[in-house]
Amino acid sequence: MTTTPTIKTNVAAISIFASAGMAATKFVVGIAIGSLALISEALHSSVDVIATVITWLVVRVSDQPADAEHHYGHGKFESLSALGVIALLYVLAGGILVESYSRLREGAPPPTISVVPFVVLVIDIAINFWRARALDRTARETQSQALAADALHFASDVLGSTAVIIGLVLTGLGFAWGDSVAAIAVAVMISILGLRLGRSTIETLLDRAPEGASEKATLAIRSVPGVVGIERVRVRMVGPTYFIDAIAKVPRTYPIDRVEAIKKNAQAAVSEVLGDADLTFTAVPVARDNESVRERIMVIARNSGLAVHHVTVHDLGDKLTVSIDLEVDADMELKAAHDIAHGLERGIREDFGEDVEVDTHIEPLEPELPHGTDAAPERVETIRAALMQFAGNGAIHDIHNVRVRDTEAGEIVNFHCRAAPSMSVIKVHENVDEIERALRRAFPSIRRVISHAEPPRA
């Protein structure tokens, strides 16, 4: 689930006003009572204000779509902004440590204790706790690194304010060093925060694979029907988007449109498990273990751009025999056609071994039929009657949907017929062939007969 950019920017904008108000209040109270710990926490909150402004600006840029100069979108602007905030945190932590050490060494006077700083700090803790939870929830929904950084800031503010309260309590109990030690505690928490945030940010900039994402993507792609194996999956994140580069194995016998369907299904599967995902899917055709000899021969012919049919394979035990009908241009010279057939036979032997016996029957490629017109109804009826006569009362019956077209090459006849549903395809083919041959003998002007056999109506 993803949240719209408007929610991200609104959450960041609300945080700006809340951070600025609390930072100013703590700073004024800290100066008034002379508390280094409270001033340090105010400065920490001031950095949060700067960080939140940067976040508000960055999320507006990072949510822009990819363009001609940023092909992977603008998500890494969030990582760069996080690095800038980290630098500010460490500068602040270093300054607090130096000032705290100076006060401890020189014995600076303790702050004035009153109820005001405690009230301010309790309110600050409540506000920052609420904001940290709201920002963390939005960051998880939007996969926003900038908002996640903001959530960590406010979570650290809760701990920092708690440390200041403890320091003020120690001071009130007579431990003069309590305030300085609380300031040091704030600096340490700021440093820990910067280290944690810096690690995740640098990992993103270095394209470290998000934990578990590669495994999820691999399982999702492997579950897609048609994927027989996976060679490689690489994942990286740019902003909230997972960019996945996958090389998957698919059967080499699959046509291009089926491979394209596998790609689309893989994208859908990955998006389902990861959400916002952009998959680059490279299909590698491979031979399956259960690939038949005929399928392998068809692949060899297809890869050579050749039209073949009537592929017959016989296993003689110690060798294979293969017979193929190869279609070539009818006007091609025999030598050129023979060279093509020889190349096909060589490819088959390279795949199956030199002892395979290959016979190639060369025949003219069926030309595209010229423009034609429907024959006269009388002619159609004459041919329909002949077809019914040749079919007789045999296995083929119910001749219907007879069409006859006149072309420059001769007449083209199409018809439908019916046969018993239990009859094998080879038997249907033999019976229909017999009718077609009889029709051509009776009408020499017929150039081609195309039949369609179907079972009886239910």
Tab-separated table of N, CA, C and O in Angstrom, residues 87-170:
chain	number	residue	atom	x	y	z
A	87	ALA	N	25.144	15.154	9.084
A	87	ALA	CA	26.291	16.047	9.299
A	87	ALA	C	25.954	17.113	10.343
A	87	ALA	O	26.765	17.410	11.235
A	88	LEU	N	24.751	17.687	10.257
A	88	LEU	CA	24.337	18.695	11.241
A	88	LEU	C	24.266	18.097	12.643
A	88	LEU	O	24.673	18.733	13.629
A	89	LEU	N	23.767	16.865	12.748
A	89	LEU	CA	23.662	16.215	14.057
A	89	LEU	C	25.027	16.035	14.705
A	89	LEU	O	25.203	16.279	15.915
A	90	TYR	N	26.015	15.621	13.923
A	90	TYR	CA	27.338	15.386	14.504
A	90	TYR	C	28.037	16.694	14.876
A	90	TYR	O	28.798	16.749	15.860
A	91	VAL	N	27.796	17.737	14.104
A	91	VAL	CA	28.347	19.049	14.474
A	91	VAL	C	27.752	19.493	15.814
A	91	VAL	O	28.458	19.971	16.703
A	92	LEU	N	26.437	19.311	15.935
A	92	LEU	CA	25.762	19.690	17.179
A	92	LEU	C	26.261	18.847	18.352
A	92	LEU	O	26.564	19.379	19.429
A	93	ALA	N	26.375	17.530	18.148
A	93	ALA	CA	26.837	16.653	19.227
A	93	ALA	C	28.242	17.029	19.678
A	93	ALA	O	28.540	17.061	20.888
A	94	GLY	N	29.110	17.334	18.721
A	94	GLY	CA	30.479	17.739	19.077
A	94	GLY	C	30.506	19.020	19.884
A	94	GLY	O	31.237	19.133	20.890
A	95	GLY	N	29.674	20.004	19.488
A	95	GLY	CA	29.629	21.268	20.226
A	95	GLY	C	29.127	21.078	21.645
A	95	GLY	O	29.658	21.678	22.599
A	96	ILE	N	28.101	20.235	21.820
A	96	ILE	CA	27.562	19.987	23.162
A	96	ILE	C	28.597	19.307	24.048
A	96	ILE	O	28.759	19.661	25.239
A	97	LEU	N	29.295	18.322	23.492
A	97	LEU	CA	30.322	17.622	24.290
A	97	LEU	C	31.421	18.573	24.741
A	97	LEU	O	31.879	18.516	25.899
A	98	VAL	N	31.879	19.452	23.843
A	98	VAL	CA	32.940	20.402	24.199
A	98	VAL	C	32.469	21.330	25.325
A	98	VAL	O	33.184	21.561	26.316
A	99	GLU	N	31.249	21.884	25.189
A	99	GLU	CA	30.732	22.807	26.198
A	99	GLU	C	30.486	22.091	27.533
A	99	GLU	O	30.749	22.643	28.619
A	100	SER	N	29.998	20.854	27.470
A	100	SER	CA	29.742	20.103	28.709
A	100	SER	C	31.042	19.826	29.445
A	100	SER	O	31.123	19.966	30.681
A	101	TYR	N	32.069	19.408	28.710
A	101	TYR	CA	33.356	19.139	29.325
A	101	TYR	C	33.934	20.401	29.956
A	101	TYR	O	34.488	20.378	31.074
A	102	SER	N	33.751	21.543	29.267
A	102	SER	CA	34.264	22.813	29.790
A	102	SER	C	33.579	23.185	31.102
A	102	SER	O	34.219	23.625	32.064
A	103	ARG	N	32.266	22.964	31.158
A	103	ARG	CA	31.531	23.302	32.384
A	103	ARG	C	31.909	22.379	33.537
A	103	ARG	O	32.002	22.828	34.689
A	104	LEU	N	32.082	21.101	33.226
A	104	LEU	CA	32.476	20.176	34.291
A	104	LEU	C	33.866	20.521	34.819
A	104	LEU	O	34.120	20.435	36.032
A	105	ARG	N	34.756	20.908	33.935
A	105	ARG	CA	36.128	21.204	34.345
A	105	ARG	C	36.197	22.513	35.119
A	105	ARG	O	36.930	22.640	36.115
A	106	GLU	N	35.442	23.545	34.700
A	106	GLU	CA	35.519	24.867	35.307
A	106	GLU	C	34.534	25.039	36.459
A	106	GLU	O	34.575	26.045	37.185
A	107	GLY	N	33.624	24.068	36.597
A	107	GLY	CA	32.665	24.157	37.698
A	107	GLY	C	31.649	25.269	37.530
A	107	GLY	O	31.532	26.132	38.409
A	108	ALA	N	30.965	25.314	36.422
A	108	ALA	CA	29.970	26.347	36.153
A	108	ALA	C	28.811	26.227	37.135
A	108	ALA	O	28.506	25.131	37.627
A	109	PRO	N	28.154	27.336	37.434
A	109	PRO	CA	27.023	27.300	38.400
A	109	PRO	C	25.862	26.473	37.848
A	109	PRO	O	25.619	26.463	36.644
A	110	PRO	N	25.159	25.743	38.714
A	110	PRO	CA	24.035	24.915	38.261
A	110	PRO	C	22.853	25.784	37.841
A	110	PRO	O	22.746	26.948	38.240
A	111	PRO	N	21.930	25.233	37.048
A	111	PRO	CA	20.758	26.006	36.611
A	111	PRO	C	19.784	26.245	37.756
A	111	PRO	O	19.793	25.552	38.779
A	112	THR	N	18.943	27.248	37.569
A	112	THR	CA	17.896	27.555	38.555
A	112	THR	C	16.734	26.590	38.344
A	112	THR	O	16.219	26.453	37.230
A	113	ILE	N	16.342	25.920	39.387
A	113	ILE	CA	15.290	24.905	39.272
A	113	ILE	C	13.927	25.527	39.557
A	113	ILE	O	13.752	26.231	40.559
A	114	SER	N	12.974	25.291	38.665
A	114	SER	CA	11.590	25.719	38.856
A	114	SER	C	10.675	24.727	38.143
A	114	SER	O	11.143	23.800	37.468
A	115	VAL	N	9.371	24.930	38.296
A	115	VAL	CA	8.426	24.008	37.679
A	115	VAL	C	8.303	24.227	36.172
A	115	VAL	O	7.892	23.329	35.425
A	116	VAL	N	8.695	25.421	35.685
A	116	VAL	CA	8.504	25.770	34.262
A	116	VAL	C	9.224	24.807	33.323
A	116	VAL	O	8.620	24.283	32.382
A	117	PRO	N	10.550	24.546	33.494
A	117	PRO	CA	11.218	23.639	32.541
A	117	PRO	C	10.628	22.232	32.538
A	117	PRO	O	10.579	21.580	31.485
A	118	PHE	N	10.138	21.780	33.707
A	118	PHE	CA	9.545	20.440	33.754
A	118	PHE	C	8.243	20.378	32.940
A	118	PHE	O	7.987	19.411	32.218
A	119	VAL	N	7.438	21.445	33.069
A	119	VAL	CA	6.180	21.489	32.294
A	119	VAL	C	6.483	21.516	30.801
A	119	VAL	O	5.876	20.784	29.998
A	120	VAL	N	7.464	22.355	30.411
A	120	VAL	CA	7.831	22.459	28.984
A	120	VAL	C	8.329	21.120	28.456
A	120	VAL	O	7.946	20.680	27.363
A	121	LEU	N	9.160	20.452	29.268
A	121	LEU	CA	9.744	19.190	28.813
A	121	LEU	C	8.687	18.078	28.718
A	121	LEU	O	8.728	17.253	27.793
A	122	VAL	N	7.752	18.036	29.659
A	122	VAL	CA	6.697	17.023	29.613
A	122	VAL	C	5.827	17.234	28.360
A	122	VAL	O	5.476	16.281	27.651
A	123	ILE	N	5.480	18.491	28.084
A	123	ILE	CA	4.696	18.788	26.865
A	123	ILE	C	5.485	18.396	25.620
A	123	ILE	O	4.946	17.819	24.671
A	124	ASP	N	6.787	18.716	25.635
A	124	ASP	CA	7.646	18.376	24.495
A	124	ASP	C	7.705	16.862	24.271
A	124	ASP	O	7.650	16.400	23.136
A	125	ILE	N	7.806	16.109	25.373
A	125	ILE	CA	7.844	14.643	25.251
A	125	ILE	C	6.548	14.124	24.634
A	125	ILE	O	6.559	13.266	23.742
A	126	ALA	N	5.422	14.654	25.091
A	126	ALA	CA	4.121	14.192	24.578
A	126	ALA	C	3.985	14.497	23.087
A	126	ALA	O	3.562	13.644	22.290
A	127	ILE	N	4.366	15.732	22.698
A	127	ILE	CA	4.243	16.124	21.283
A	127	ILE	C	5.182	15.299	20.404
A	127	ILE	O	4.788	14.796	19.344
A	128	ASN	N	6.429	15.142	20.866
A	128	ASN	CA	7.401	14.407	20.045
A	128	ASN	C	7.060	12.924	19.944
A	128	ASN	O	7.294	12.289	18.915
A	129	PHE	N	6.496	12.371	21.012
A	129	PHE	CA	6.092	10.960	20.962
A	129	PHE	C	4.991	10.769	19.928
A	129	PHE	O	5.019	9.826	19.133
A	130	TRP	N	4.024	11.675	19.935
A	130	TRP	CA	2.928	11.584	18.957
A	130	TRP	C	3.458	11.758	17.537
A	130	TRP	O	3.092	11.027	16.620
A	131	ARG	N	4.334	12.761	17.356
A	131	ARG	CA	4.864	13.011	16.004
A	131	ARG	C	5.735	11.863	15.521
A	131	ARG	O	5.702	11.507	14.331
A	132	ALA	N	6.530	11.287	16.414
A	132	ALA	CA	7.401	10.181	16.012
A	132	ALA	C	6.587	9.005	15.501
A	132	ALA	O	6.912	8.391	14.479
A	133	ARG	N	5.490	8.688	16.201
A	133	ARG	CA	4.631	7.572	15.773
A	133	ARG	C	3.955	7.887	14.442
A	133	ARG	O	3.878	7.039	13.546
A	134	ALA	N	3.457	9.129	14.292
A	134	ALA	CA	2.774	9.501	13.047
A	134	ALA	C	3.736	9.468	11.865
A	134	ALA	O	3.408	8.948	10.787
A	135	LEU	N	4.931	9.998	12.065
A	135	LEU	CA	5.920	10.015	10.980
A	135	LEU	C	6.401	8.613	10.632
A	135	LEU	O	6.590	8.275	9.456
A	136	ASP	N	6.608	7.797	11.671
A	136	ASP	CA	7.072	6.429	11.412
A	136	ASP	C	6.024	5.646	10.629
A	136	ASP	O	6.364	4.900	9.697
A	137	ARG	N	4.761	5.814	10.981
A	137	ARG	CA	3.690	5.118	10.265
A	137	ARG	C	3.626	5.579	8.805
A	137	ARG	O	3.529	4.768	7.879
A	138	THR	N	3.725	6.880	8.582
A	138	THR	CA	3.686	7.394	7.209
A	138	THR	C	4.918	6.960	6.426
A	138	THR	O	4.835	6.638	5.237
A	139	ALA	N	6.095	6.943	7.094
A	139	ALA	CA	7.324	6.527	6.427
A	139	ALA	C	7.245	5.076	5.973
A	139	ALA	O	7.709	4.723	4.884
A	140	ARG	N	6.649	4.225	6.817
A	140	ARG	CA	6.506	2.807	6.448
A	140	ARG	C	5.548	2.648	5.265
A	140	ARG	O	5.780	1.829	4.377
A	141	GLU	N	4.469	3.420	5.271
A	141	GLU	CA	3.493	3.309	4.188
A	141	GLU	C	4.047	3.816	2.865
A	141	GLU	O	3.726	3.281	1.806
A	142	THR	N	4.877	4.857	2.923
A	142	THR	CA	5.398	5.464	1.696
A	142	THR	C	6.820	5.039	1.366
A	142	THR	O	7.359	5.457	0.349
A	143	GLN	N	7.441	4.216	2.238
A	143	GLN	CA	8.837	3.809	2.047
A	143	GLN	C	9.744	5.039	1.914
A	143	GLN	O	10.689	5.051	1.121
A	144	SER	N	9.450	6.094	2.695
A	144	SER	CA	10.200	7.342	2.601
A	144	SER	C	11.343	7.362	3.608
A	144	SER	O	11.116	7.317	4.818
A	145	GLN	N	12.560	7.460	3.082
A	145	GLN	CA	13.726	7.489	3.960
A	145	GLN	C	13.812	8.819	4.702
A	145	GLN	O	14.247	8.876	5.864
A	146	ALA	N	13.380	9.899	4.047
A	146	ALA	CA	13.430	11.210	4.683
A	146	ALA	C	12.468	11.278	5.865
A	146	ALA	O	12.809	11.794	6.937
A	147	LEU	N	11.259	10.773	5.705
A	147	LEU	CA	10.303	10.773	6.807
A	147	LEU	C	10.743	9.829	7.928
A	147	LEU	O	10.507	10.095	9.105
A	148	ALA	N	11.388	8.723	7.547
A	148	ALA	CA	11.908	7.804	8.566
A	148	ALA	C	12.974	8.498	9.403
A	148	ALA	O	13.051	8.311	10.624
A	149	ALA	N	13.811	9.308	8.747
A	149	ALA	CA	14.833	10.066	9.478
A	149	ALA	C	14.190	11.048	10.438
A	149	ALA	O	14.616	11.211	11.588
A	150	ASP	N	13.125	11.707	9.965
A	150	ASP	CA	12.415	12.641	10.839
A	150	ASP	C	11.825	11.933	12.045
A	150	ASP	O	11.842	12.448	13.176
A	151	ALA	N	11.267	10.736	11.830
A	151	ALA	CA	10.684	9.972	12.936
A	151	ALA	C	11.745	9.640	13.979
A	151	ALA	O	11.502	9.722	15.191
A	152	LEU	N	12.939	9.278	13.520
A	152	LEU	CA	14.034	8.981	14.450
A	152	LEU	C	14.433	10.221	15.245
A	152	LEU	O	14.745	10.149	16.444
A	153	HIS	N	14.416	11.388	14.571
A	153	HIS	CA	14.773	12.622	15.268
A	153	HIS	C	13.839	12.855	16.449
A	153	HIS	O	14.264	13.148	17.562
A	154	PHE	N	12.540	12.719	16.185
A	154	PHE	CA	11.584	13.013	17.238
A	154	PHE	C	11.610	11.943	18.325
A	154	PHE	O	11.357	12.241	19.502
A	155	ALA	N	11.905	10.709	17.950
A	155	ALA	CA	12.059	9.667	18.965
A	155	ALA	C	13.258	9.982	19.859
A	155	ALA	O	13.226	9.791	21.090
A	156	SER	N	14.334	10.482	19.254
A	156	SER	CA	15.514	10.854	20.048
A	156	SER	C	15.228	12.072	20.914
A	156	SER	O	15.783	12.220	22.013
A	157	ASP	N	14.332	12.960	20.436
A	157	ASP	CA	13.948	14.119	21.256
A	157	ASP	C	13.257	13.676	22.541
A	157	ASP	O	13.430	14.290	23.607
A	158	VAL	N	12.453	12.623	22.433
A	158	VAL	CA	11.790	12.086	23.638
A	158	VAL	C	12.834	11.639	24.652
A	158	VAL	O	12.749	11.960	25.848
A	159	LEU	N	13.832	10.892	24.150
A	159	LEU	CA	14.892	10.431	25.056
A	159	LEU	C	15.726	11.596	25.574
A	159	LEU	O	16.125	11.631	26.754
A	160	GLY	N	15.988	12.556	24.676
A	160	GLY	CA	16.776	13.721	25.101
A	160	GLY	C	16.086	14.524	26.172
A	160	GLY	O	16.706	14.941	27.172
A	161	SER	N	14.794	14.769	25.995
A	161	SER	CA	14.042	15.530	27.003
A	161	SER	C	13.993	14.775	28.318
A	161	SER	O	14.049	15.379	29.410
A	162	THR	N	13.872	13.460	28.231
A	162	THR	CA	13.869	12.641	29.454
A	162	THR	C	15.201	12.779	30.190
A	162	THR	O	15.246	12.890	31.436
A	163	ALA	N	16.304	12.772	29.400
A	163	ALA	CA	17.627	12.938	30.009
A	163	ALA	C	17.757	14.299	30.674
A	163	ALA	O	18.350	14.432	31.770
A	164	VAL	N	17.210	15.337	30.057
A	164	VAL	CA	17.277	16.685	30.650
A	164	VAL	C	16.503	16.729	31.968
A	164	VAL	O	16.954	17.331	32.960
A	165	ILE	N	15.321	16.085	31.990
A	165	ILE	CA	14.543	16.045	33.233
A	165	ILE	C	15.348	15.384	34.354
A	165	ILE	O	15.393	15.867	35.500
A	166	ILE	N	16.011	14.253	33.989
A	166	ILE	CA	16.829	13.561	34.994
A	166	ILE	C	17.955	14.462	35.482
A	166	ILE	O	18.265	14.536	36.688
A	167	GLY	N	18.577	15.202	34.538
A	167	GLY	CA	19.662	16.113	34.921
A	167	GLY	C	19.192	17.220	35.839
A	167	GLY	O	19.881	17.583	36.823
A	168	LEU	N	18.008	17.771	35.553
A	168	LEU	CA	17.464	18.837	36.409
A	168	LEU	C	17.108	18.289	37.793
A	168	LEU	O	17.300	18.982	38.817
A	169	VAL	N	16.594	17.080	37.836
A	169	VAL	CA	16.271	16.459	39.131
A	169	VAL	C	17.545	16.269	39.942
A	169	VAL	O	17.584	16.561	41.157
A	170	LEU	N	18.614	15.780	39.292
A	170	LEU	CA	19.893	15.597	40.002
A	170	LEU	C	20.426	16.933	40.517
A	170	LEU	O	20.946	17.028	41.651
